[in-house]
Structures are given as C-alpha cells and as structure tokens.
Coordinates of C-alpha atoms in Angstrom, one line a residue:
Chain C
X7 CA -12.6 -16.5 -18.4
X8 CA -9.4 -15.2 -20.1
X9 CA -6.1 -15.2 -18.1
X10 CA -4.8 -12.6 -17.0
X11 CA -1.0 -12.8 -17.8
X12 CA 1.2 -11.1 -15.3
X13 CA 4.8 -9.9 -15.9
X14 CA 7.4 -8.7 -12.5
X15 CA 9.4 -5.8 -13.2
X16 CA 12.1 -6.3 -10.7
X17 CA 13.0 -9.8 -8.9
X18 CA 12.4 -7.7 -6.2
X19 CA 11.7 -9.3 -2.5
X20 CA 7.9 -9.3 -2.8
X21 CA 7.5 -10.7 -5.6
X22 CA 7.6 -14.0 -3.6
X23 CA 4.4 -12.4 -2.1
X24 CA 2.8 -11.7 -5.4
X25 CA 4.2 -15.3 -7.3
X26 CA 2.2 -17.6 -4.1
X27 CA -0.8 -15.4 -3.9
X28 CA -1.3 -16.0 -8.1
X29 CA -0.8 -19.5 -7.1
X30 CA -4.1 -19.6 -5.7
X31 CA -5.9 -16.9 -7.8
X32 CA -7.0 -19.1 -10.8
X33 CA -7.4 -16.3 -13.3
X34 CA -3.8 -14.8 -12.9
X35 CA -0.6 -16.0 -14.4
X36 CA 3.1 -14.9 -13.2
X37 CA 4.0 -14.8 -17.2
X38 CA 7.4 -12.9 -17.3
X39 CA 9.7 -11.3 -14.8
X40 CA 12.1 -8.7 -16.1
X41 CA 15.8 -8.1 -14.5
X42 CA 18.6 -5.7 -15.4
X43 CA 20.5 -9.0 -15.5
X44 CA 19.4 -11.1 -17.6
X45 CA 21.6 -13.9 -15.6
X46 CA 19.5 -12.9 -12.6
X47 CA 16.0 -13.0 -14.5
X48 CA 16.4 -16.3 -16.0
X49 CA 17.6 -17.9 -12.5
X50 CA 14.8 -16.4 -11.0
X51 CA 12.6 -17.4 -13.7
X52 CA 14.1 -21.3 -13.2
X53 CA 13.6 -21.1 -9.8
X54 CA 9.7 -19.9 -10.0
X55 CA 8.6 -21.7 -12.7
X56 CA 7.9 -18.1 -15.0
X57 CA 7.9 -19.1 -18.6
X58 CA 9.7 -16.0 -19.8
X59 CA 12.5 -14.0 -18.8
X60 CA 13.7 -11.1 -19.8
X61 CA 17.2 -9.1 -19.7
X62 CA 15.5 -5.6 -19.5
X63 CA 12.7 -3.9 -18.4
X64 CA 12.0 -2.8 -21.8
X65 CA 12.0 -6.3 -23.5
X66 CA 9.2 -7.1 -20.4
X67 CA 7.0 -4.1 -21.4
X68 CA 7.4 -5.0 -25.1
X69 CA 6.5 -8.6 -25.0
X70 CA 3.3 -9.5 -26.3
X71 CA 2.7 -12.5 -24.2
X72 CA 2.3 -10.0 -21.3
X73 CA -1.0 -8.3 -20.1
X74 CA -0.2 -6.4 -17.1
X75 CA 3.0 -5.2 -15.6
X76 CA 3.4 -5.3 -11.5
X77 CA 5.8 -2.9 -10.5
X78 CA 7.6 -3.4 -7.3
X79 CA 10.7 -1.2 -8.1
X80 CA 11.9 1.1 -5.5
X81 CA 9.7 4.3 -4.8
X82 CA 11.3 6.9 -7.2
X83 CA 10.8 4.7 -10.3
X84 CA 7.2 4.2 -9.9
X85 CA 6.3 7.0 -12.3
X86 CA 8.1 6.7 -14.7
X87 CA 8.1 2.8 -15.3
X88 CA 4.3 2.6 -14.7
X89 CA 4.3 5.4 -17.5
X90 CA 6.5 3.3 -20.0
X91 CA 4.3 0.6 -19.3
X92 CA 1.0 1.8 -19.6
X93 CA 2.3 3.4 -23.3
X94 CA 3.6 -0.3 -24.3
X95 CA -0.4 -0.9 -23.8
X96 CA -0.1 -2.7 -20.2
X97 CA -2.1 -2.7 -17.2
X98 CA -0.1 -1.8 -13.8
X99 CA -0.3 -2.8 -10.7
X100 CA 2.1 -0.7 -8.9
X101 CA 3.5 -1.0 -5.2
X102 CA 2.8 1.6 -2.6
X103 CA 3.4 4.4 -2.4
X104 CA 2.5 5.4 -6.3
X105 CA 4.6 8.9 -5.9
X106 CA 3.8 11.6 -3.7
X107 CA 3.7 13.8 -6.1
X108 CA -0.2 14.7 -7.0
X109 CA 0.7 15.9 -10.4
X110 CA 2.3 12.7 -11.6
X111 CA -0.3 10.7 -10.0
X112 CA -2.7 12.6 -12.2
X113 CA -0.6 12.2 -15.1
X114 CA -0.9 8.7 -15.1
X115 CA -4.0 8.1 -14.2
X116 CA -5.2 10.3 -17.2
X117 CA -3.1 8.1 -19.0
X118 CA -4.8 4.9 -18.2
X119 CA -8.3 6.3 -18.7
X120 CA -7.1 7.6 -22.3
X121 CA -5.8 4.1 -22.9
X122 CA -8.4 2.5 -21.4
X123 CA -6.1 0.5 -18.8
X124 CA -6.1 -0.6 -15.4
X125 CA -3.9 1.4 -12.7
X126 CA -4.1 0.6 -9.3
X127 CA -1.7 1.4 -6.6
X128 CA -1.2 -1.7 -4.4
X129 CA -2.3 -1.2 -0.6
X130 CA -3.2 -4.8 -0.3
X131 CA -4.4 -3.8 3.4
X132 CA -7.1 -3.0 1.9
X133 CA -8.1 -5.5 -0.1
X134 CA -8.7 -7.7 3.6
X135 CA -12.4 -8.3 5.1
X136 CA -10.7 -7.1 8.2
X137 CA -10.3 -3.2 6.7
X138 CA -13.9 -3.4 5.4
X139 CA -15.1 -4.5 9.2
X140 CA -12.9 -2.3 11.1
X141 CA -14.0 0.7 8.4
X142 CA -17.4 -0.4 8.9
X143 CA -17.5 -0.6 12.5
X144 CA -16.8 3.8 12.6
X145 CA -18.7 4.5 9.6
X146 CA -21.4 2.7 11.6
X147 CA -21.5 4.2 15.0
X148 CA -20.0 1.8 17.0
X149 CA -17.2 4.0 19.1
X150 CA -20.3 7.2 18.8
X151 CA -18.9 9.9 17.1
X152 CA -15.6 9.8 16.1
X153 CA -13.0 11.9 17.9
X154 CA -9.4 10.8 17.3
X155 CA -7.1 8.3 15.5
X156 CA -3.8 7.0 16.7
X157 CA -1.5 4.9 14.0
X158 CA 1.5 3.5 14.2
X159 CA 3.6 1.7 11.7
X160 CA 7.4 1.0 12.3
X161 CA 10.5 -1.8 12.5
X162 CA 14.3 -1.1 12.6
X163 CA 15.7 -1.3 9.4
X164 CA 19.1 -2.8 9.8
X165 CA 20.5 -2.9 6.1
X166 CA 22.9 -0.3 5.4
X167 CA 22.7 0.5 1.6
X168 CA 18.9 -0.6 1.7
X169 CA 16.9 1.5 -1.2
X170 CA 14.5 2.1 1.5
X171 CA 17.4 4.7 2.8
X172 CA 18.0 5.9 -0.9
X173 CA 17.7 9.7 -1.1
X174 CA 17.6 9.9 -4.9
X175 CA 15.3 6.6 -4.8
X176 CA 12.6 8.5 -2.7
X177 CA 13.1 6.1 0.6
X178 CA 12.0 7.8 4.0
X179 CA 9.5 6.4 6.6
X180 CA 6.8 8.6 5.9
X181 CA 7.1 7.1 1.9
X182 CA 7.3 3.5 3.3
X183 CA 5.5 2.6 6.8
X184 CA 3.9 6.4 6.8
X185 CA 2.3 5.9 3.7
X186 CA 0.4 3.3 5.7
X187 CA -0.6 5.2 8.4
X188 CA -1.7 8.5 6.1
X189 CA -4.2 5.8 4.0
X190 CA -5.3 4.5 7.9
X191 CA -6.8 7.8 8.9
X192 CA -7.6 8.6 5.6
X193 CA -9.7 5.5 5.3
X194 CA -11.8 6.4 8.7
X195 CA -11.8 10.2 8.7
X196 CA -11.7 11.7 4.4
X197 CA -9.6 14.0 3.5
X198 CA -7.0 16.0 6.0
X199 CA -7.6 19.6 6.1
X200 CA -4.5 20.4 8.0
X201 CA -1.2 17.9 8.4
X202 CA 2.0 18.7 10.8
X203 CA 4.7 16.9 10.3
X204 CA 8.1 16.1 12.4
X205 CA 10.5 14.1 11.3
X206 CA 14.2 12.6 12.2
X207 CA 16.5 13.2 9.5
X208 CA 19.3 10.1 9.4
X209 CA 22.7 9.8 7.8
X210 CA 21.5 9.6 4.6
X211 CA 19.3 12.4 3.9
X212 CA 16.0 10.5 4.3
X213 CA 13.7 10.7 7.4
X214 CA 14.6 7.7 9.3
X215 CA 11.2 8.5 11.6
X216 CA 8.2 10.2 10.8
X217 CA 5.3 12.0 13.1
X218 CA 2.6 13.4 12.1
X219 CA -0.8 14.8 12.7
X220 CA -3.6 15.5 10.4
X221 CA -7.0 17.5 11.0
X222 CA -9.6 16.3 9.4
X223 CA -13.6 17.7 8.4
X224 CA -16.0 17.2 11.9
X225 CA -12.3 17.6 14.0
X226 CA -11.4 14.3 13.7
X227 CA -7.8 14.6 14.3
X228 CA -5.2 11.5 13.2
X229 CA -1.7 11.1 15.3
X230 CA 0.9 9.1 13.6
X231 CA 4.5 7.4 14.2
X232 CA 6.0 5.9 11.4
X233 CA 10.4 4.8 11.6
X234 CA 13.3 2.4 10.7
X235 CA 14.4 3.3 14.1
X236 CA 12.3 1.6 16.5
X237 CA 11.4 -2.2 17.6
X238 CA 8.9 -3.9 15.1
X239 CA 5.1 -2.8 15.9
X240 CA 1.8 -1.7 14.4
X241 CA -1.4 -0.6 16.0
X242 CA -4.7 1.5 15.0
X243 CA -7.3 2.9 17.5
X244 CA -10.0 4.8 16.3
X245 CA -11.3 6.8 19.5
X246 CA -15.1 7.8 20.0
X247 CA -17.2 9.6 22.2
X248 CA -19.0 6.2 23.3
X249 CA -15.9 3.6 22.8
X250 CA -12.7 2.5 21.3
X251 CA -11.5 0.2 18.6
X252 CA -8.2 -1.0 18.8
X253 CA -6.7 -2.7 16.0
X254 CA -3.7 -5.0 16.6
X255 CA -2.3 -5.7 12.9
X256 CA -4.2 -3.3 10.6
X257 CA -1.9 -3.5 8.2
X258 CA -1.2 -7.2 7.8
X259 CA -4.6 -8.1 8.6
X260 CA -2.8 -12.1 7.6
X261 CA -1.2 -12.0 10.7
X262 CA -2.6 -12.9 13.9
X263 CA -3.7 -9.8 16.0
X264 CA -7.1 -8.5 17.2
X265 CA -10.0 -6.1 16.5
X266 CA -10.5 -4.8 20.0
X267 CA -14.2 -2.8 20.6
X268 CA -14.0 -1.7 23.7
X269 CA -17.6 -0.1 24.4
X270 CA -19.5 1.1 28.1
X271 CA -16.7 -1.5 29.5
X272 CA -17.4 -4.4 27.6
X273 CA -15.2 -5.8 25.3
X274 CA -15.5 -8.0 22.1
X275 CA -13.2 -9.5 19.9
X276 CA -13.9 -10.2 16.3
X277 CA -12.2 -12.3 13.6
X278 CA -12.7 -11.4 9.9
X279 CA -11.6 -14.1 9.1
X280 CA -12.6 -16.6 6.1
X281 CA -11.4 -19.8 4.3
X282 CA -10.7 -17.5 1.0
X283 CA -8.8 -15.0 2.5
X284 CA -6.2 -17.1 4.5
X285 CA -5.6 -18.8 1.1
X286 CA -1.5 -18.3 1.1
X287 CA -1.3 -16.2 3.8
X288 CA -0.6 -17.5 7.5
X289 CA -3.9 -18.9 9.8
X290 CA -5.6 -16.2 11.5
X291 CA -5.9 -17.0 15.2
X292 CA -9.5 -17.0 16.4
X293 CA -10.9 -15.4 19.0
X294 CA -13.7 -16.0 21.8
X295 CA -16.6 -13.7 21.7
X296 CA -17.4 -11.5 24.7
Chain D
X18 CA -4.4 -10.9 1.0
X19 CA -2.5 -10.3 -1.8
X20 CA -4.7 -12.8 -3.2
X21 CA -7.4 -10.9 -2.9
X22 CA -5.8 -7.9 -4.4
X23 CA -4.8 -9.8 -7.4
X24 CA -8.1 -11.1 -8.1
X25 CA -9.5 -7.7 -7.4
X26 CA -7.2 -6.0 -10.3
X27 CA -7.9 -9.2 -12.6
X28 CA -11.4 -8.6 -12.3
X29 CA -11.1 -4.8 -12.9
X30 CA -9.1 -5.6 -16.2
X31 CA -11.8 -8.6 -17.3
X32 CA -14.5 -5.1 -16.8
X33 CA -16.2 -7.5 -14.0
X34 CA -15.4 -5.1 -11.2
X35 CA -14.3 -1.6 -10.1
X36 CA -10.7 -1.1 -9.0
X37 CA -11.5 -0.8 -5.0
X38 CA -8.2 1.6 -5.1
X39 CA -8.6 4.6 -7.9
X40 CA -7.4 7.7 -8.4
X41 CA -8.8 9.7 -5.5
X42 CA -6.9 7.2 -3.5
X43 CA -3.9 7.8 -5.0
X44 CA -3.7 11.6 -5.2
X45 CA -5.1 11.9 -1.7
X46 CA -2.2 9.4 -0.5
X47 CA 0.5 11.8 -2.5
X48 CA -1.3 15.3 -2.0
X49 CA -0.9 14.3 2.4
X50 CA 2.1 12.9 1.7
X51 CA 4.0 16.2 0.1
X52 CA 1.9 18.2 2.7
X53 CA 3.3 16.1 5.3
X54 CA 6.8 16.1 4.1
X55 CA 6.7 20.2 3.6
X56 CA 5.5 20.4 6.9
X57 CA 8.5 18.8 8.8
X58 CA 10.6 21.0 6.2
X59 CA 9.0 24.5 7.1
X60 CA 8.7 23.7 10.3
X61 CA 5.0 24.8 10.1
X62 CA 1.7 23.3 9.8
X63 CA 0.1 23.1 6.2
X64 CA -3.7 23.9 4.8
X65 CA -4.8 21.7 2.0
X66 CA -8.1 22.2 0.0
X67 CA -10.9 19.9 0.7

C-alpha cells in the first residue's frame, strides 16, 4: 500500500493531534509542514521529526513530495487555501467548520470531483465507534420515537487576541463549539427545517455565546448552547417517547465519560470502546453493565 | 480518534473506502450554520428547504 504523504499548513496547535495520531496510522506520513516563517517551520519541523519544511504556504502546496494538504488554519481561510490546494493537485483534509457559506462549500467540492481529489471536512467526532453506537441506538428504537435533542458544547476562552475571537477570521461560538452541536442534531434528526438563533455579541464583534434551536422533519426539535463564556462542559441527550440517552463526552468520545440509556427506569451504561481506537488517545474508562 | 480519521481519509484517497464525511455534510453544516447566524441577526426564526 502506497503512503500517503501528509503536508500541515500551519504549525497550528492541533497539529500535535494530527502528527501522534499518524504515528500510529501506518499508511500516513507527516511529510511537510508549511509556516509563514520559515524560522518557525523548520524549528517545528526539527522538533517533529517532518522531513521538509517550508517558508510559505505556497512552497507546501507546490512541493511534489506532498500528497495531501491538512488545513488547520483559522476558520476564514479555509476556502480559499483548501481551493489553492486542491488546484496544486492536493487532497485536503480540512478542520471544522469548512465555511458556512453553502456556496463555497459547493465550489469546492465541485472542484474536487472535477479533479478527482479527496475533500473532507474534519469532524473527527465522527470518525469514533462511540458516534456510530449512540447514532445507532435512535436510529434503532431504543429511546421510542424520538422527540427532542439537547447539546451543549462550551469552555471559557481566556486568550485575549485568540483567532477564535477574530471578526475578519470568522471566530464566533456558533463557528467553533456550535458547529459541533448543529452536526449533533443533525446527525440524529436530518436536516433542520426551521433554526432560531440567539446569540451574545462580545467586545470583538463575534458571538461570544450561541443558542439555538432547530426544527426538524417528524418535530424533532434540537436545543443548543454553544460559548467562550462559560465553565468547560459537553453533553448530548437525545429524548424519546419510551427513554433517554444521555451522552457525557460526545464530542471527544477519547475522553472518559458515559453513554447513559435510561429506559422504563433501568439504566445501562455502555463503552464503545476498542484496543484500535484508544491508539494515541487517552484510556477510556469502563463501565459495569446494568 | 483522529487516528481513525486519518486512516479513513487515507483510505478514501487509496479508492479503498468512501469519505464517511462528503459534501451533504458539509453544506448541511454551512446552510444551518448561516441560517442560524441570520437568525440571531433578524431577530426572527428562519425556513430552510428540505
């Protein structure tokens, strides 16, 4: 099997994420990370153990010792670097949210086809035996009919001059933690019909805390609190007509928290958990049954 | 987790798999997203085509 060789636009944070999870995927290489300092790209580059290092995004795109491009820039460049990249021929993996703008969504995904390229927008959430269960467990039946979805998704962001606050860089809380919460419900109900939203407005232009609640097909409705503004925390319960599921950590299904059926009074716990999917991640705790 | 992401896009590249996140995804995520954000802006709820 070829190798897939991976190149970092950005020496952004996660990329620590990204670098030890291709540490146990055999098939992937970190190849190339990219910084507007080239100082900064060939420390990190040192530092990792990333063969190449390069100066400018550009010079990453254009390097032919690169397959596909991850994209962890902040929020407002997504577009337009995953665009550059999938011209220079490159697959991209790009971080979440892709845009929330429908029409440049569409606009690169018709580019990829064209091309013949892999896009994917990375909600690694997803990717977990834990989503797939807890997905499973509605689809199947096991809370009856389903009537209601409460999400939230939220931690006090306590770095003035973080991007995540950027105006221009499309920050918000909706666009960061939301975006989790909107692809929650999403996941368990289809496609909102109807969405209210409220949100708090902070110092810099960008909602600092985001509510919202969407209506979906079969009136399933999905509430929602997403913010910088308020202690750490993340929960999903998907409400029935015969039970509850209550989902501890649905979002960073790696960390230890519960999947909670509460059904006719009797509770069970379940853990997805597996020797390959714990591989770089912390231990899921287990659980006793019943 | 990301692990599992990776080898899913690897896979997806190598033609051995489907991309478990694709374009409905993605323009589902952005088309709740700007309704969501219009919303809080208008001060009214917003209908979107199913």
């Amino acid at each position: 099997v070829p190798r897939l060789r991976l190149g970092l636009l950005s020496t952004a944070r996660i990329d620590g994420e990204i670098l030890d999870a291709a540490s146990v995927v055999d098939r992937v290489d970190v190849t190339g990370v990219a910084s507007r300092d080239g100082a900064r790209a060939e420390a990190f580059a040192r530092e990792r153990g990333i063969p190449r290092a390069h100066g400018s995004y550009e010079a990453l795109l254009d390097d032919d010792e690169i397959d596909a491009i991850y994209v962890p820039l902040p929020n407002g460049m997504h577009h337009d670097w995953t665009m550059r990249a999938l011209r220079a021929g490159k697959h991209v993996l790009c971080e979440k949210p892709y845009s929330r703008r429908p029409a440049e969504v569409e606009e690169a995904f018709d580019l990829a086809e064209r091309s013949g390229l892999v896009l994917m927008e990375a909600f690694m959430y997803r990717h977990h035996p834990q989503t797939s269960i807890v997905a499973g467990l509605v689809a199947g039946g096991s809370v009856g009919r389903l009537r209601t979805i409460r999400i939230s998704s939220g931690f006090r962001l306590d770095r003035p001059g973080d991007v995540r606050f950027s105006a221009e860089l499309e920050g918000g809380a909706l666009m960061d933690v939301g975006c989790y919460c909107v692809t929650g419900a999403r996941l368990l109900a289809g496609e909102p019909e109807r969405v209210h939203g409220e949100q708090v407005v902070g110092e810099t232009g960008v909602d600092v805390a985001f509510h919202g609640t969407l209506r979906f097909p079969g009136d399933v409705v999905a509430q929602f609190d997403s913010s910088f503004v308020q202690a750490r925390g993340q929960r999903l319960a998907a409400v029935g007509e015969q039970g509850k599921l209550v989902v501890e950590t649905p979002f960073r299904p790696d960390s230890a928290g519960a999947v909670l059926l509460t059904r006719g009074g009797d509770d069970s716990r379940r853990d997805p958990g597996g020797p390959h999917v714990r591989a770089g991640a912390r231990e899921l705790r287990r659980f006793d049954r019943g | 987790m990301f692990a599992l992401e990776l080898e899913n896009f690897a896979a997806s590249i190598a033609g051995e798999a489907q991309p478990l996140l694709g374009r409905a995804d993605a323009v589902g995520q952005a088309r709740a997203i700007d309704a969501l954000y219009r919303s809080a802006a208008e001060g009214r709820a917003i209908d979107l085509e199913v």
